[in-house]
Amino acid sequence: MPRSTVVRIDLDALRRNYQTALNRAGGAQVMAVVKADGYGHGIGPVASALDSLAPKFAVACIEEAAAIREAGLAQPVALLQGVHAEADIDECARNRFEPVFHSFQQLSWLERLEARPAFWLKVNSGMNRLGFHPDELAGVMNRLQAMSAEKGLLGFVTHFACADDPDSAMTAQQTSVFEKATSAFPGLMKSVANSAAHFHPDQPMFDWSRPGIMLYGGSPMVGKTGPELGLEPVMSLEAPLISTRMVPAGESVGYGAGWVADRDTRMGMVAIGYGDGYPRHAGTNTPAAINGQRIRLIGRVSMDMLAVDLGEVPEAAVGDAVELWGEHIPVDEVAACAGTISYELLTGVTRRVPRVEDGASTT
Ligand SMILES: *Cc1c(COP(=O)(O)O)cnc(C)c1O
């Protein structure tokens, strides 16, 4: 028998979250961002579950786009980092992958090829990671015309740096830089919105939005959990209680002996640790749940196990399932306890943990 440490994926919740994104997209079409193995949920099952809803997918790189085709899906797939080699452009053309070109090197690869994919241009509106500066756009467009590639151009993309913070002025600033930069080229599509932008009441959404984390029920907004934003958790991480004991007052638990019982405490060991992707930085008081009741971690997370305080749940017994995050414990809350964001926890569950999908059949 394998240990019962498991990730459960609720594909119906995923579909409802997609619908929430669509409702909040202000008439824009919604491409489902499924990079990083569907944010750790499994790109094949996730993309398949969205087949009847999503007219387009978005991923970071061409290997991820290929995984969508291997799952048997035919939608166009946007490659948010463009391509990393000239030969990949051919593959894009053959497979309806839509690279987002962000550099002059990528344009020079395009110049040398006959078969050209549909593509996007990335505009750097202020995040300063990737993209053409607004002043460079006219030159880029001339170059596309010179190589007769402008017909493949779908439109313009930009990405927000601070949309997780509704009080930041930067999102509106980036939107205005982007609108101004692209206004000289009418008739082309625009795409700006990550998940967070779906929660800004006045944000223009243009033609395509690009939600990622919200599809999986994680919160894109600082200080809010997914459920507080009307999103449903898609991933539940569960592990069994494998031992319980009384720790006498004054004794410690685990490595470093950092947590010391201030009274006789019934504690339990749970078969999951940082070797499974549970964050080692989640300290004492990080929440978990057993039989739907909240409990807390005590002491340090080890590679294969962690300790919980069972003082509030005397009926808890060896073999019971402990939820580390999911229905009762928002992943955002665990992430905050570990000094990180839900994105990192969801993408970080390791291959040691088997994934089980519910609701896989699509309509
Ligand atoms: C990852 C990514 C997204 C999705 O971001 P979320 O915050 O997960 O919604 C959108 N656009 C680009 C360019 C991305 O890289």
Coordinates of C-alpha atoms and ligand atoms in Angstrom, one line a residue:
M1 CA 0.0 0.0 0.0
P2 CA 1.4 3.5 -0.9
R3 CA 1.2 6.1 1.9
S4 CA -2.0 8.1 1.4
T5 CA -0.3 11.4 0.9
V6 CA -2.1 12.7 -2.1
V7 CA -3.0 15.8 -4.2
R8 CA -6.7 15.9 -5.2
I9 CA -7.6 18.0 -8.1
D10 CA -11.2 19.2 -8.4
L11 CA -11.7 19.9 -12.1
D12 CA -15.3 21.1 -11.6
A13 CA -14.0 23.8 -9.4
L14 CA -11.5 24.7 -12.1
R15 CA -14.3 25.1 -14.6
R16 CA -16.3 27.3 -12.2
N17 CA -13.3 29.5 -11.6
Y18 CA -12.8 29.8 -15.4
Q19 CA -16.4 30.9 -15.6
T20 CA -15.7 33.5 -12.8
A21 CA -12.8 34.8 -14.8
L22 CA -15.1 35.0 -17.9
N23 CA -17.7 36.9 -15.9
R24 CA -15.1 39.3 -14.8
A25 CA -13.4 39.8 -18.1
G26 CA -15.7 42.5 -19.3
G27 CA -16.5 41.0 -22.7
A28 CA -12.9 40.0 -23.4
Q29 CA -12.2 36.4 -24.5
V30 CA -10.3 34.4 -21.8
M31 CA -7.1 32.4 -22.6
A32 CA -6.4 30.0 -19.8
V33 CA -2.9 30.2 -18.5
V34 CA -1.7 26.7 -17.9
K35 CA 2.1 27.1 -17.7
A36 CA 4.2 25.3 -15.1
D37 CA 2.3 22.1 -15.5
G38 CA -1.1 23.9 -15.0
Y39 CA 0.3 25.7 -11.9
G40 CA 1.2 22.3 -10.5
H41 CA -2.2 20.7 -11.2
G42 CA -1.2 18.7 -14.3
I43 CA -1.3 20.5 -17.6
G44 CA -3.0 17.5 -19.4
P45 CA -6.0 17.1 -17.1
V46 CA -6.3 20.9 -16.6
A47 CA -6.3 21.7 -20.3
S48 CA -8.7 18.8 -21.1
A49 CA -11.1 19.9 -18.4
L50 CA -11.2 23.4 -19.9
D51 CA -11.5 22.1 -23.5
S52 CA -15.1 23.0 -24.0
L53 CA -14.7 26.5 -22.3
A54 CA -11.3 28.0 -23.3
P55 CA -10.9 29.2 -26.9
K56 CA -7.1 29.5 -26.3
F57 CA -4.4 28.4 -23.8
A58 CA -1.3 30.2 -22.8
V59 CA 2.0 28.7 -21.6
A60 CA 5.5 29.9 -21.0
C61 CA 7.5 27.7 -23.4
I62 CA 7.1 25.4 -26.4
E63 CA 7.5 22.2 -24.4
E64 CA 4.4 23.1 -22.5
A65 CA 2.5 23.9 -25.7
A66 CA 3.5 20.5 -27.0
A67 CA 2.0 18.9 -23.8
I68 CA -1.3 20.5 -24.7
R69 CA -1.2 18.9 -28.1
E70 CA -0.2 15.6 -26.6
A71 CA -3.4 15.8 -24.5
G72 CA -5.3 15.9 -27.7
L73 CA -6.4 19.6 -27.7
A74 CA -6.6 21.7 -30.8
Q75 CA -6.9 25.3 -29.5
P76 CA -4.2 27.9 -30.4
V77 CA -1.6 28.2 -27.6
A78 CA 0.1 31.5 -26.9
L79 CA 3.8 31.2 -25.9
L80 CA 4.3 34.0 -23.4
Q81 CA 8.1 34.0 -23.7
G82 CA 8.1 33.7 -27.5
V83 CA 10.6 31.1 -28.6
H84 CA 14.1 30.3 -27.5
A85 CA 15.5 29.2 -30.9
E86 CA 14.9 29.8 -34.6
A87 CA 13.7 26.2 -35.3
D88 CA 10.9 26.7 -32.7
I89 CA 9.2 29.2 -35.0
D90 CA 8.6 26.5 -37.6
E91 CA 7.1 24.3 -34.9
C92 CA 4.8 27.2 -34.0
A93 CA 3.6 27.6 -37.5
R94 CA 2.9 23.8 -37.8
N95 CA 1.1 23.6 -34.5
R96 CA -0.9 26.8 -34.2
F97 CA 1.3 28.0 -31.4
E98 CA 1.3 31.8 -31.1
P99 CA 4.7 33.1 -29.9
V100 CA 4.7 36.5 -28.1
F101 CA 7.9 38.1 -29.6
H102 CA 9.7 40.4 -27.3
S103 CA 13.1 40.9 -28.8
F104 CA 14.9 41.9 -32.0
Q105 CA 16.7 38.5 -32.0
Q106 CA 13.3 36.8 -32.3
L107 CA 12.3 39.1 -35.2
S108 CA 15.6 38.3 -37.0
W109 CA 14.7 34.6 -36.7
L110 CA 11.3 35.3 -38.1
E111 CA 12.9 37.2 -41.0
R112 CA 14.8 34.1 -42.2
L113 CA 11.8 31.8 -42.3
E114 CA 9.1 31.2 -44.9
A115 CA 6.5 29.4 -42.7
R116 CA 5.3 32.0 -40.2
P117 CA 3.0 31.5 -37.3
A118 CA 0.5 33.9 -36.1
F119 CA 2.2 35.9 -33.3
W120 CA 1.9 38.7 -30.8
L121 CA 4.3 41.5 -29.9
K122 CA 5.1 42.2 -26.3
V123 CA 5.2 45.8 -25.2
N124 CA 7.2 46.9 -22.2
S125 CA 4.9 49.2 -20.4
G126 CA 7.0 49.5 -17.3
M127 CA 7.6 46.1 -15.8
N128 CA 11.0 46.1 -17.5
R129 CA 11.3 42.3 -17.8
L130 CA 10.6 41.7 -21.5
G131 CA 9.2 43.5 -24.5
F132 CA 9.7 46.3 -26.9
H133 CA 9.8 49.8 -25.6
P134 CA 7.0 52.0 -26.9
D135 CA 9.6 54.1 -28.9
E136 CA 10.7 50.9 -30.7
L137 CA 7.3 49.8 -31.9
A138 CA 7.2 51.9 -35.1
G139 CA 10.5 50.4 -36.1
V140 CA 9.3 46.9 -35.3
M141 CA 6.2 47.4 -37.4
N142 CA 8.3 48.7 -40.4
R143 CA 10.5 45.7 -40.1
L144 CA 7.5 43.3 -40.1
Q145 CA 6.1 45.0 -43.2
A146 CA 9.5 44.7 -44.9
M147 CA 9.4 41.0 -44.4
S148 CA 5.6 40.8 -45.2
A149 CA 5.0 39.3 -41.7
E150 CA 2.5 42.0 -40.6
K151 CA -0.4 39.8 -41.6
G152 CA 0.6 37.2 -39.0
L153 CA 0.5 39.8 -36.3
L154 CA -2.4 39.2 -33.9
G155 CA -1.8 42.1 -31.6
F156 CA -0.1 43.4 -28.6
V157 CA 0.5 42.1 -25.1
T158 CA 1.8 43.7 -21.9
H159 CA 2.1 42.5 -18.3
F160 CA 1.4 44.3 -15.0
A161 CA 3.9 44.6 -12.2
C162 CA 1.6 45.6 -9.3
A163 CA -1.9 44.5 -10.1
D164 CA -2.0 42.5 -6.9
D165 CA -2.2 45.8 -5.0
P166 CA -5.4 47.7 -5.8
D167 CA -4.0 50.9 -4.3
S168 CA -0.9 50.9 -6.7
A169 CA -1.1 53.6 -9.3
M170 CA 1.2 51.6 -11.5
T171 CA -1.5 49.4 -13.2
A172 CA -3.3 52.5 -14.5
Q173 CA 0.0 54.0 -15.6
Q174 CA 1.1 50.9 -17.5
T175 CA -2.4 50.7 -19.1
S176 CA -2.0 54.2 -20.4
V177 CA 1.5 53.7 -21.6
F178 CA 0.3 50.6 -23.4
E179 CA -2.8 52.2 -25.0
K180 CA -0.7 55.2 -26.2
A181 CA 2.0 52.9 -27.6
T182 CA -0.5 50.8 -29.6
S183 CA -2.9 53.5 -30.6
A184 CA -0.9 54.1 -33.8
F185 CA -1.7 50.6 -35.0
P186 CA -5.5 50.2 -34.9
G187 CA -7.3 47.0 -35.9
L188 CA -5.0 44.7 -33.9
M189 CA -5.9 42.9 -30.7
K190 CA -4.7 43.8 -27.2
S191 CA -4.2 41.7 -24.1
V192 CA -3.1 43.0 -20.7
A193 CA -5.0 41.3 -17.8
N194 CA -3.5 38.8 -15.5
S195 CA -5.8 37.3 -12.7
A196 CA -5.4 40.4 -10.5
A197 CA -6.7 42.7 -13.2
H198 CA -10.0 40.8 -13.1
F199 CA -10.5 42.3 -9.6
H200 CA -9.9 45.9 -10.6
P201 CA -13.3 47.5 -11.3
D202 CA -12.1 50.0 -13.8
Q203 CA -9.4 48.1 -15.6
P204 CA -9.9 48.0 -19.4
M205 CA -9.7 44.3 -20.4
F206 CA -9.4 44.8 -24.2
D207 CA -9.7 41.7 -26.4
W208 CA -8.1 38.8 -24.4
S209 CA -7.5 38.3 -20.7
R210 CA -4.9 35.9 -19.4
P211 CA -5.9 34.6 -16.0
G212 CA -3.7 32.0 -14.3
I213 CA -3.8 31.7 -10.5
M214 CA -7.5 32.5 -10.2
L215 CA -8.4 29.5 -12.3
Y216 CA -6.8 27.3 -9.6
G217 CA -8.5 29.2 -6.7
G218 CA -5.4 31.0 -5.5
S219 CA -5.7 34.7 -4.7
P220 CA -4.0 37.2 -7.0
M221 CA -4.6 40.0 -4.5
V222 CA -2.4 40.8 -1.5
G223 CA -4.0 40.2 1.8
K224 CA -7.0 38.3 0.4
T225 CA -7.6 34.6 0.1
G226 CA -9.1 32.9 -3.0
P227 CA -12.4 32.1 -1.2
E228 CA -12.7 35.7 -0.1
L229 CA -12.6 36.6 -3.8
G230 CA -15.2 34.1 -4.7
L231 CA -12.7 31.5 -6.0
E232 CA -12.9 27.8 -5.2
P233 CA -9.8 25.7 -4.3
V234 CA -8.9 23.3 -7.0
M235 CA -6.0 21.5 -5.3
S236 CA -6.3 19.7 -1.9
L237 CA -3.1 18.4 -0.4
E238 CA -3.7 15.6 2.1
A239 CA -1.5 13.3 4.2
P240 CA -2.3 10.8 6.9
L241 CA -1.7 11.1 10.6
I242 CA 0.8 8.3 11.3
S243 CA 1.5 8.7 15.0
T244 CA 0.2 10.5 18.1
R245 CA 1.8 11.0 21.5
M246 CA 1.6 13.1 24.6
V247 CA 4.5 15.6 24.8
P248 CA 5.0 16.5 28.5
A249 CA 5.2 20.2 29.3
G250 CA 8.8 21.4 28.9
E251 CA 9.7 19.0 26.2
S252 CA 10.3 19.9 22.5
V253 CA 9.3 18.4 19.1
G254 CA 11.5 17.9 16.1
Y255 CA 14.7 19.4 14.7
G256 CA 16.3 22.3 16.5
A257 CA 14.0 21.6 19.4
G258 CA 12.5 25.0 18.7
W259 CA 9.0 24.4 19.8
V260 CA 8.6 23.5 23.5
A261 CA 5.3 22.4 25.0
D262 CA 4.0 24.9 27.6
R263 CA 1.6 22.2 28.9
D264 CA 1.2 18.5 28.3
T265 CA 0.2 18.4 24.6
R266 CA -1.2 15.6 22.5
M267 CA 0.5 15.9 19.1
G268 CA 0.5 14.0 15.9
M269 CA 2.9 13.3 13.1
V270 CA 1.7 13.8 9.5
A271 CA 3.4 12.0 6.6
I272 CA 4.3 15.0 4.5
G273 CA 7.3 17.3 4.4
Y274 CA 9.4 19.6 2.3
G275 CA 10.4 16.6 0.2
D276 CA 6.8 16.6 -1.0
G277 CA 6.8 20.4 -1.6
Y278 CA 5.3 21.4 1.7
P279 CA 7.1 24.7 2.6
R280 CA 9.8 24.2 5.2
H281 CA 9.4 27.9 6.2
A282 CA 5.8 27.3 7.4
G283 CA 6.4 27.6 11.1
T284 CA 4.5 26.9 14.4
N285 CA 0.8 28.0 14.1
T286 CA 0.6 27.5 10.3
P287 CA -3.0 26.1 9.9
A288 CA -4.0 22.6 8.8
A289 CA -7.3 20.7 9.2
I290 CA -8.4 17.3 10.4
N291 CA -11.9 16.1 9.9
G292 CA -12.8 19.6 8.9
Q293 CA -11.5 21.1 12.1
R294 CA -8.6 23.6 12.1
I295 CA -5.4 22.5 13.9
R296 CA -1.9 24.1 13.8
L297 CA 1.6 23.0 13.0
I298 CA 4.2 22.9 15.8
G299 CA 8.0 22.9 15.4
R300 CA 10.0 22.5 12.2
V301 CA 8.8 20.9 9.0
S302 CA 11.1 17.9 8.2
M303 CA 11.6 16.3 4.8
D304 CA 9.1 13.5 5.2
M305 CA 6.9 14.6 8.1
L306 CA 5.6 17.5 10.2
A307 CA 4.1 17.8 13.6
V308 CA 0.6 19.1 14.5
D309 CA -1.0 20.0 17.8
L310 CA -4.1 17.7 18.4
G311 CA -5.1 19.4 21.6
E312 CA -8.4 20.7 20.1
V313 CA -9.3 17.4 18.4
P314 CA -9.1 14.6 21.0
E315 CA -10.9 12.2 18.6
A316 CA -8.2 12.5 15.9
A317 CA -6.6 9.1 15.4
V318 CA -3.8 7.5 13.4
G319 CA -5.0 7.0 9.8
D320 CA -7.1 10.2 9.7
A321 CA -6.4 12.4 6.7
V322 CA -4.9 15.8 7.4
E323 CA -5.6 18.6 4.9
L324 CA -2.6 20.8 4.5
W325 CA -4.5 23.1 2.1
G326 CA -7.7 22.8 0.2
E327 CA -11.4 23.1 1.1
H328 CA -10.9 24.2 4.7
I329 CA -7.4 25.8 4.6
P330 CA -6.9 28.3 1.8
V331 CA -3.5 27.8 0.2
D332 CA -3.0 31.5 0.4
E333 CA -3.1 31.3 4.2
V334 CA -0.4 28.6 4.3
A335 CA 1.7 30.7 1.8
A336 CA 1.5 33.8 4.0
C337 CA 2.7 31.7 7.0
A338 CA 5.7 30.6 4.9
G339 CA 6.5 34.1 3.6
T340 CA 5.5 33.3 0.0
I341 CA 2.5 33.2 -2.4
S342 CA 0.1 30.4 -3.4
Y343 CA 1.8 30.2 -6.9
E344 CA 5.0 28.9 -5.3
L345 CA 3.2 26.3 -3.2
L346 CA 0.9 25.0 -5.9
T347 CA 3.7 24.7 -8.5
G348 CA 6.1 23.2 -5.9
V349 CA 4.3 19.9 -4.9
T350 CA 6.9 17.3 -5.9
R351 CA 6.5 14.2 -8.0
R352 CA 6.5 12.0 -4.9
V353 CA 2.9 13.0 -4.3
P354 CA 0.4 11.2 -6.6
R355 CA -2.3 13.3 -8.2
V356 CA -5.9 12.2 -8.3
E357 CA -8.4 14.1 -10.5
D358 CA -12.2 14.4 -9.8
G359 CA -14.6 15.5 -12.5
A360 CA -12.3 14.7 -15.4
S361 CA -15.0 14.2 -18.0
T362 CA -15.7 17.3 -20.0
T363 CA -19.2 18.3 -21.3
Ligands
LIG1 C1 1.9 33.9 -15.8 C2 1.3 35.0 -16.6 C3 0.0 35.4 -16.6 C4 -1.0 34.8 -15.5 O1 -0.7 35.5 -14.3 P1 -1.6 35.2 -13.0 O2 -1.1 36.2 -12.0 O3 -1.3 33.8 -12.6 O4 -3.0 35.4 -13.4 C5 -0.5 36.3 -17.5 N1 0.4 36.9 -18.4 C6 1.7 36.6 -18.4 C7 2.6 37.2 -19.4 C8 2.2 35.6 -17.5 O5 3.5 35.3 -17.6

